[in-house]
Amino acid sequence: MTAPRRARPIALFVIFLTFVATVAGLAGGYLMFRGEKTDTPVAAIGGPFDLVDHTGKPRTDADFRGRLLLVYFGYTNCPDVCPIGLQTMAAALDAAGGAADKVVPIFITVDPARDTVAVLRDYVPLFHPRLVGLTGSSEQVAAALKAYRVYAARSKGTGESGTNGGADEDYLMDHSVFTYLMGPDGRYLAHFRHGTPPAEIAARIRAAR
Ligand code: NI
């Protein structure tokens, strides 16, 4: 009777230890897996682009080597989100003080059909005197969106088109609204969600090398 009584707690303890080790192993494996999943896309954000700026000058990513880039993707007809994003960008540059001098703020349109050079020329100075607007052919813009893993598509909910006889020019775009900070070598440094306080972006700019 006594032997089984002692053996049982020991056996239970061994089972318990095995269980703990298994859980720890699974958790560790999961964290490593998760780390890989988040690292891979981050490392792949950015890359070559070949666009035209708001003055009509061709610009590629190589033109900006040696500078930090603060990149926002959006469109000029965006009713509220893009203007707020660009105002945040401008406020972050103001908050960064002297460190802002090494930053080129960039607005890349997700809507090249409407955002021509002329439209961007009127639009970008509303937000920051140094803001560079970039557009291009639909293929050129699509390539830039792909490089930065930006989602953009005409919205299904084009309420305006129903009220004005379905004019094609009235549509909204669904698009991702991250702001990207790219390093002097053109590589990804950080991204900021919509609503990130300008001071937080400014701090990251000051810390960037
Ligand atoms: Ni927008």
PDB file of C-alpha atoms and ligand atoms in Angstrom:
ATOM      1  CA  MET A   1       0.000   0.000   0.000  1.00  0.00           C
ATOM      2  CA  THR A   2       2.713   2.490   0.979  1.00  0.00           C
ATOM      3  CA  ALA A   3       4.825   2.065  -2.153  1.00  0.00           C
ATOM      4  CA  PRO A   4       2.056   2.976  -4.644  1.00  0.00           C
ATOM      5  CA  ARG A   5       1.076   5.901  -2.435  1.00  0.00           C
ATOM      6  CA  ARG A   6       4.609   7.342  -2.703  1.00  0.00           C
ATOM      7  CA  ALA A   7       4.992   6.385  -6.316  1.00  0.00           C
ATOM      8  CA  ARG A   8       1.832   8.133  -7.356  1.00  0.00           C
ATOM      9  CA  PRO A   9       2.827  11.685  -6.274  1.00  0.00           C
ATOM     10  CA  ILE A  10       6.231  11.159  -7.915  1.00  0.00           C
ATOM     11  CA  ALA A  11       4.582   9.939 -11.099  1.00  0.00           C
ATOM     12  CA  LEU A  12       2.199  12.889 -11.030  1.00  0.00           C
ATOM     13  CA  PHE A  13       5.117  15.251 -10.463  1.00  0.00           C
ATOM     14  CA  VAL A  14       6.978  13.758 -13.449  1.00  0.00           C
ATOM     15  CA  ILE A  15       3.865  14.150 -15.588  1.00  0.00           C
ATOM     16  CA  PHE A  16       3.535  17.738 -14.360  1.00  0.00           C
ATOM     17  CA  LEU A  17       7.181  18.499 -15.240  1.00  0.00           C
ATOM     18  CA  THR A  18       6.718  16.950 -18.683  1.00  0.00           C
ATOM     19  CA  PHE A  19       3.636  19.099 -19.175  1.00  0.00           C
ATOM     20  CA  VAL A  20       5.465  22.287 -18.124  1.00  0.00           C
ATOM     21  CA  ALA A  21       8.389  21.488 -20.425  1.00  0.00           C
ATOM     22  CA  THR A  22       6.030  20.836 -23.335  1.00  0.00           C
ATOM     23  CA  VAL A  23       4.120  24.074 -22.795  1.00  0.00           C
ATOM     24  CA  ALA A  24       7.374  26.043 -22.491  1.00  0.00           C
ATOM     25  CA  GLY A  25       8.681  24.423 -25.655  1.00  0.00           C
ATOM     26  CA  LEU A  26       5.523  25.167 -27.587  1.00  0.00           C
ATOM     27  CA  ALA A  27       5.425  28.756 -26.319  1.00  0.00           C
ATOM     28  CA  GLY A  28       9.066  29.276 -27.250  1.00  0.00           C
ATOM     29  CA  GLY A  29       8.501  27.799 -30.675  1.00  0.00           C
ATOM     30  CA  TYR A  30       5.435  29.953 -31.182  1.00  0.00           C
ATOM     31  CA  LEU A  31       7.285  33.129 -30.193  1.00  0.00           C
ATOM     32  CA  MET A  32      10.135  32.317 -32.555  1.00  0.00           C
ATOM     33  CA  PHE A  33       7.640  31.623 -35.320  1.00  0.00           C
ATOM     34  CA  ARG A  34       5.782  34.817 -34.581  1.00  0.00           C
ATOM     35  CA  GLY A  35       9.033  36.767 -34.562  1.00  0.00           C
ATOM     36  CA  GLU A  36       9.872  35.463 -37.992  1.00  0.00           C
ATOM     37  CA  LYS A  37       6.451  36.321 -39.299  1.00  0.00           C
ATOM     38  CA  THR A  38       6.693  39.937 -38.148  1.00  0.00           C
ATOM     39  CA  ASP A  39      10.353  40.397 -39.133  1.00  0.00           C
ATOM     40  CA  THR A  40      10.017  39.206 -42.686  1.00  0.00           C
ATOM     41  CA  PRO A  41       7.530  41.765 -44.058  1.00  0.00           C
ATOM     42  CA  VAL A  42       9.156  44.582 -42.099  1.00  0.00           C
ATOM     43  CA  ALA A  43      12.532  43.872 -43.688  1.00  0.00           C
ATOM     44  CA  ALA A  44      10.896  43.784 -47.106  1.00  0.00           C
ATOM     45  CA  ILE A  45       9.104  47.171 -46.902  1.00  0.00           C
ATOM     46  CA  GLY A  46      10.348  49.731 -49.386  1.00  0.00           C
ATOM     47  CA  GLY A  47      12.405  49.399 -52.489  1.00  0.00           C
ATOM     48  CA  PRO A  48      12.849  50.984 -55.876  1.00  0.00           C
ATOM     49  CA  PHE A  49      10.280  53.409 -57.198  1.00  0.00           C
ATOM     50  CA  ASP A  50      10.201  55.428 -60.388  1.00  0.00           C
ATOM     51  CA  LEU A  51       7.710  58.293 -60.207  1.00  0.00           C
ATOM     52  CA  VAL A  52       7.172  61.957 -61.076  1.00  0.00           C
ATOM     53  CA  ASP A  53       7.110  64.732 -58.487  1.00  0.00           C
ATOM     54  CA  HIS A  54       4.642  67.609 -58.142  1.00  0.00           C
ATOM     55  CA  THR A  55       6.874  69.849 -60.260  1.00  0.00           C
ATOM     56  CA  GLY A  56       6.897  67.323 -63.107  1.00  0.00           C
ATOM     57  CA  LYS A  57      10.429  66.071 -62.428  1.00  0.00           C
ATOM     58  CA  PRO A  58      11.099  62.312 -62.609  1.00  0.00           C
ATOM     59  CA  ARG A  59      12.171  60.974 -59.195  1.00  0.00           C
ATOM     60  CA  THR A  60      13.417  57.574 -58.139  1.00  0.00           C
ATOM     61  CA  ASP A  61      14.200  56.227 -54.681  1.00  0.00           C
ATOM     62  CA  ALA A  62      17.925  56.630 -55.489  1.00  0.00           C
ATOM     63  CA  ASP A  63      17.489  60.434 -55.618  1.00  0.00           C
ATOM     64  CA  PHE A  64      16.864  60.421 -51.872  1.00  0.00           C
ATOM     65  CA  ARG A  65      19.871  58.410 -50.654  1.00  0.00           C
ATOM     66  CA  GLY A  66      21.501  60.008 -47.651  1.00  0.00           C
ATOM     67  CA  ARG A  67      18.222  61.473 -46.416  1.00  0.00           C
ATOM     68  CA  LEU A  68      15.585  60.065 -44.129  1.00  0.00           C
ATOM     69  CA  LEU A  69      12.224  59.648 -45.832  1.00  0.00           C
ATOM     70  CA  LEU A  70       8.874  60.035 -44.160  1.00  0.00           C
ATOM     71  CA  VAL A  71       6.502  58.421 -46.646  1.00  0.00           C
ATOM     72  CA  TYR A  72       2.725  58.668 -46.668  1.00  0.00           C
ATOM     73  CA  PHE A  73       0.450  57.007 -49.220  1.00  0.00           C
ATOM     74  CA  GLY A  74      -2.937  58.558 -49.898  1.00  0.00           C
ATOM     75  CA  TYR A  75      -4.966  60.612 -52.384  1.00  0.00           C
ATOM     76  CA  THR A  76      -5.958  64.233 -52.655  1.00  0.00           C
ATOM     77  CA  ASN A  77      -9.718  63.568 -52.770  1.00  0.00           C
ATOM     78  CA  CYS A  78      -9.556  61.799 -49.416  1.00  0.00           C
ATOM     79  CA  PRO A  79     -12.106  63.612 -47.255  1.00  0.00           C
ATOM     80  CA  ASP A  80     -10.433  63.358 -43.860  1.00  0.00           C
ATOM     81  CA  VAL A  81      -7.962  60.567 -43.163  1.00  0.00           C
ATOM     82  CA  CYS A  82      -5.200  61.658 -45.559  1.00  0.00           C
ATOM     83  CA  PRO A  83      -5.359  65.343 -44.575  1.00  0.00           C
ATOM     84  CA  ILE A  84      -5.032  64.333 -40.933  1.00  0.00           C
ATOM     85  CA  GLY A  85      -2.144  62.008 -41.761  1.00  0.00           C
ATOM     86  CA  LEU A  86      -0.317  64.757 -43.647  1.00  0.00           C
ATOM     87  CA  GLN A  87      -0.986  67.309 -40.907  1.00  0.00           C
ATOM     88  CA  THR A  88       0.448  64.806 -38.419  1.00  0.00           C
ATOM     89  CA  MET A  89       3.502  64.421 -40.628  1.00  0.00           C
ATOM     90  CA  ALA A  90       4.012  68.190 -40.743  1.00  0.00           C
ATOM     91  CA  ALA A  91       3.519  68.491 -36.979  1.00  0.00           C
ATOM     92  CA  ALA A  92       6.075  65.716 -36.430  1.00  0.00           C
ATOM     93  CA  LEU A  93       8.622  67.591 -38.551  1.00  0.00           C
ATOM     94  CA  ASP A  94       7.992  70.772 -36.569  1.00  0.00           C
ATOM     95  CA  ALA A  95       8.382  68.822 -33.331  1.00  0.00           C
ATOM     96  CA  ALA A  96      11.632  67.211 -34.523  1.00  0.00           C
ATOM     97  CA  GLY A  97      13.331  70.612 -34.680  1.00  0.00           C
ATOM     98  CA  GLY A  98      16.744  70.567 -36.364  1.00  0.00           C
ATOM     99  CA  ALA A  99      16.528  66.810 -36.920  1.00  0.00           C
ATOM    100  CA  ALA A 100      13.752  67.489 -39.443  1.00  0.00           C
ATOM    101  CA  ASP A 101      16.331  68.949 -41.837  1.00  0.00           C
ATOM    102  CA  LYS A 102      17.576  65.463 -42.695  1.00  0.00           C
ATOM    103  CA  VAL A 103      14.025  64.283 -43.494  1.00  0.00           C
ATOM    104  CA  VAL A 104      12.282  64.454 -46.863  1.00  0.00           C
ATOM    105  CA  PRO A 105       8.515  64.240 -46.345  1.00  0.00           C
ATOM    106  CA  ILE A 106       6.882  62.382 -49.240  1.00  0.00           C
ATOM    107  CA  PHE A 107       3.263  61.921 -50.286  1.00  0.00           C
ATOM    108  CA  ILE A 108       2.757  59.138 -52.834  1.00  0.00           C
ATOM    109  CA  THR A 109      -0.672  59.047 -54.416  1.00  0.00           C
ATOM    110  CA  VAL A 110      -2.642  55.811 -54.525  1.00  0.00           C
ATOM    111  CA  ASP A 111      -4.935  57.456 -57.102  1.00  0.00           C
ATOM    112  CA  PRO A 112      -2.794  58.414 -60.118  1.00  0.00           C
ATOM    113  CA  ALA A 113      -5.876  58.627 -62.371  1.00  0.00           C
ATOM    114  CA  ARG A 114      -6.963  61.840 -60.641  1.00  0.00           C
ATOM    115  CA  ASP A 115      -3.795  62.935 -58.833  1.00  0.00           C
ATOM    116  CA  THR A 116      -1.876  64.389 -61.747  1.00  0.00           C
ATOM    117  CA  VAL A 117       1.247  66.528 -61.400  1.00  0.00           C
ATOM    118  CA  ALA A 118      -0.928  69.671 -61.540  1.00  0.00           C
ATOM    119  CA  VAL A 119      -3.262  68.420 -58.808  1.00  0.00           C
ATOM    120  CA  LEU A 120      -0.334  67.502 -56.542  1.00  0.00           C
ATOM    121  CA  ARG A 121       1.336  70.863 -57.188  1.00  0.00           C
ATOM    122  CA  ASP A 122      -1.674  72.609 -55.669  1.00  0.00           C
ATOM    123  CA  TYR A 123      -2.129  70.082 -52.887  1.00  0.00           C
ATOM    124  CA  VAL A 124       1.202  69.342 -51.210  1.00  0.00           C
ATOM    125  CA  PRO A 125       2.118  72.932 -50.202  1.00  0.00           C
ATOM    126  CA  LEU A 126      -1.067  73.048 -48.141  1.00  0.00           C
ATOM    127  CA  PHE A 127       0.594  70.723 -45.652  1.00  0.00           C
ATOM    128  CA  HIS A 128       4.328  71.437 -45.644  1.00  0.00           C
ATOM    129  CA  PRO A 129       6.591  73.622 -47.792  1.00  0.00           C
ATOM    130  CA  ARG A 130       9.011  70.735 -48.332  1.00  0.00           C
ATOM    131  CA  LEU A 131       6.427  68.004 -48.900  1.00  0.00           C
ATOM    132  CA  VAL A 132       7.220  66.128 -52.130  1.00  0.00           C
ATOM    133  CA  GLY A 133       4.175  64.802 -53.990  1.00  0.00           C
ATOM    134  CA  LEU A 134       4.758  61.781 -56.203  1.00  0.00           C
ATOM    135  CA  THR A 135       2.560  60.323 -58.917  1.00  0.00           C
ATOM    136  CA  GLY A 136       3.081  58.440 -62.156  1.00  0.00           C
ATOM    137  CA  SER A 137       1.431  56.005 -64.508  1.00  0.00           C
ATOM    138  CA  SER A 138      -0.876  53.458 -62.924  1.00  0.00           C
ATOM    139  CA  GLU A 139       1.876  50.855 -63.431  1.00  0.00           C
ATOM    140  CA  GLN A 140       4.526  53.039 -61.781  1.00  0.00           C
ATOM    141  CA  VAL A 141       2.291  53.761 -58.808  1.00  0.00           C
ATOM    142  CA  ALA A 142       1.248  50.113 -58.541  1.00  0.00           C
ATOM    143  CA  ALA A 143       4.928  49.147 -58.345  1.00  0.00           C
ATOM    144  CA  ALA A 144       5.544  51.659 -55.543  1.00  0.00           C
ATOM    145  CA  LEU A 145       2.498  50.426 -53.633  1.00  0.00           C
ATOM    146  CA  LYS A 146       3.710  46.868 -53.976  1.00  0.00           C
ATOM    147  CA  ALA A 147       7.195  47.752 -52.743  1.00  0.00           C
ATOM    148  CA  TYR A 148       5.748  49.372 -49.630  1.00  0.00           C
ATOM    149  CA  ARG A 149       3.056  46.726 -49.216  1.00  0.00           C
ATOM    150  CA  VAL A 150       0.343  49.350 -49.375  1.00  0.00           C
ATOM    151  CA  TYR A 151      -3.208  48.267 -50.058  1.00  0.00           C
ATOM    152  CA  ALA A 152      -5.328  50.601 -52.199  1.00  0.00           C
ATOM    153  CA  ALA A 153      -8.527  50.061 -54.170  1.00  0.00           C
ATOM    154  CA  ARG A 154     -11.545  52.028 -55.271  1.00  0.00           C
ATOM    155  CA  SER A 155     -14.118  51.888 -52.513  1.00  0.00           C
ATOM    156  CA  LYS A 156     -17.317  49.997 -53.156  1.00  0.00           C
ATOM    157  CA  GLY A 157     -19.220  52.620 -51.191  1.00  0.00           C
ATOM    158  CA  THR A 158     -19.034  55.462 -53.714  1.00  0.00           C
ATOM    159  CA  GLY A 159     -22.069  57.282 -52.408  1.00  0.00           C
ATOM    160  CA  GLU A 160     -21.450  60.349 -54.569  1.00  0.00           C
ATOM    161  CA  SER A 161     -21.756  58.491 -57.841  1.00  0.00           C
ATOM    162  CA  GLY A 162     -25.323  57.544 -57.029  1.00  0.00           C
ATOM    163  CA  THR A 163     -26.390  61.145 -56.523  1.00  0.00           C
ATOM    164  CA  ASN A 164     -24.785  62.697 -59.585  1.00  0.00           C
ATOM    165  CA  GLY A 165     -25.702  60.181 -62.212  1.00  0.00           C
ATOM    166  CA  GLY A 166     -22.807  57.858 -61.523  1.00  0.00           C
ATOM    167  CA  ALA A 167     -19.929  60.086 -62.607  1.00  0.00           C
ATOM    168  CA  ASP A 168     -16.763  58.037 -62.696  1.00  0.00           C
ATOM    169  CA  GLU A 169     -14.710  60.849 -61.212  1.00  0.00           C
ATOM    170  CA  ASP A 170     -16.468  60.635 -57.875  1.00  0.00           C
ATOM    171  CA  TYR A 171     -15.128  57.734 -55.928  1.00  0.00           C
ATOM    172  CA  LEU A 172     -13.358  57.097 -52.671  1.00  0.00           C
ATOM    173  CA  MET A 173     -10.309  54.912 -52.176  1.00  0.00           C
ATOM    174  CA  ASP A 174      -9.780  52.344 -49.481  1.00  0.00           C
ATOM    175  CA  HIS A 175      -6.121  52.381 -48.567  1.00  0.00           C
ATOM    176  CA  SER A 176      -3.738  51.510 -45.786  1.00  0.00           C
ATOM    177  CA  VAL A 177      -2.626  54.533 -43.796  1.00  0.00           C
ATOM    178  CA  PHE A 178       0.790  53.788 -42.363  1.00  0.00           C
ATOM    179  CA  THR A 179       3.512  56.409 -42.405  1.00  0.00           C
ATOM    180  CA  TYR A 180       6.928  54.902 -43.124  1.00  0.00           C
ATOM    181  CA  LEU A 181      10.296  56.138 -41.931  1.00  0.00           C
ATOM    182  CA  MET A 182      13.052  55.033 -44.294  1.00  0.00           C
ATOM    183  CA  GLY A 183      16.770  55.285 -43.588  1.00  0.00           C
ATOM    184  CA  PRO A 184      19.506  57.106 -45.540  1.00  0.00           C
ATOM    185  CA  ASP A 185      20.295  53.823 -47.301  1.00  0.00           C
ATOM    186  CA  GLY A 186      16.674  53.491 -48.394  1.00  0.00           C
ATOM    187  CA  ARG A 187      15.914  50.735 -45.929  1.00  0.00           C
ATOM    188  CA  TYR A 188      12.903  50.544 -43.675  1.00  0.00           C
ATOM    189  CA  LEU A 189      13.336  51.950 -40.152  1.00  0.00           C
ATOM    190  CA  ALA A 190       9.834  52.249 -38.694  1.00  0.00           C
ATOM    191  CA  HIS A 191       6.182  52.684 -39.444  1.00  0.00           C
ATOM    192  CA  PHE A 192       3.522  54.644 -37.614  1.00  0.00           C
ATOM    193  CA  ARG A 193      -0.169  53.908 -37.429  1.00  0.00           C
ATOM    194  CA  HIS A 194      -2.820  56.506 -38.130  1.00  0.00           C
ATOM    195  CA  GLY A 195      -3.262  58.504 -34.942  1.00  0.00           C
ATOM    196  CA  THR A 196       0.333  58.212 -33.745  1.00  0.00           C
ATOM    197  CA  PRO A 197       1.145  61.424 -31.837  1.00  0.00           C
ATOM    198  CA  PRO A 198       3.513  63.757 -33.762  1.00  0.00           C
ATOM    199  CA  ALA A 199       5.869  63.812 -30.746  1.00  0.00           C
ATOM    200  CA  GLU A 200       6.316  60.045 -31.026  1.00  0.00           C
ATOM    201  CA  ILE A 201       7.212  60.293 -34.711  1.00  0.00           C
ATOM    202  CA  ALA A 202       9.540  63.223 -33.941  1.00  0.00           C
ATOM    203  CA  ALA A 203      11.338  61.157 -31.295  1.00  0.00           C
ATOM    204  CA  ARG A 204      11.896  58.354 -33.777  1.00  0.00           C
ATOM    205  CA  ILE A 205      13.219  60.840 -36.345  1.00  0.00           C
ATOM    206  CA  ARG A 206      15.685  62.243 -33.821  1.00  0.00           C
ATOM    207  CA  ALA A 207      16.856  58.709 -32.960  1.00  0.00           C
ATOM    208  CA  ALA A 208      17.270  57.673 -36.613  1.00  0.00           C
ATOM    209  CA  ARG A 209      20.724  57.270 -38.120  1.00  0.00           C
TER     210      ARG A 209
HETATM  211 NI    NI B   1      -7.013  58.719 -47.326  1.00  0.00          NI
END
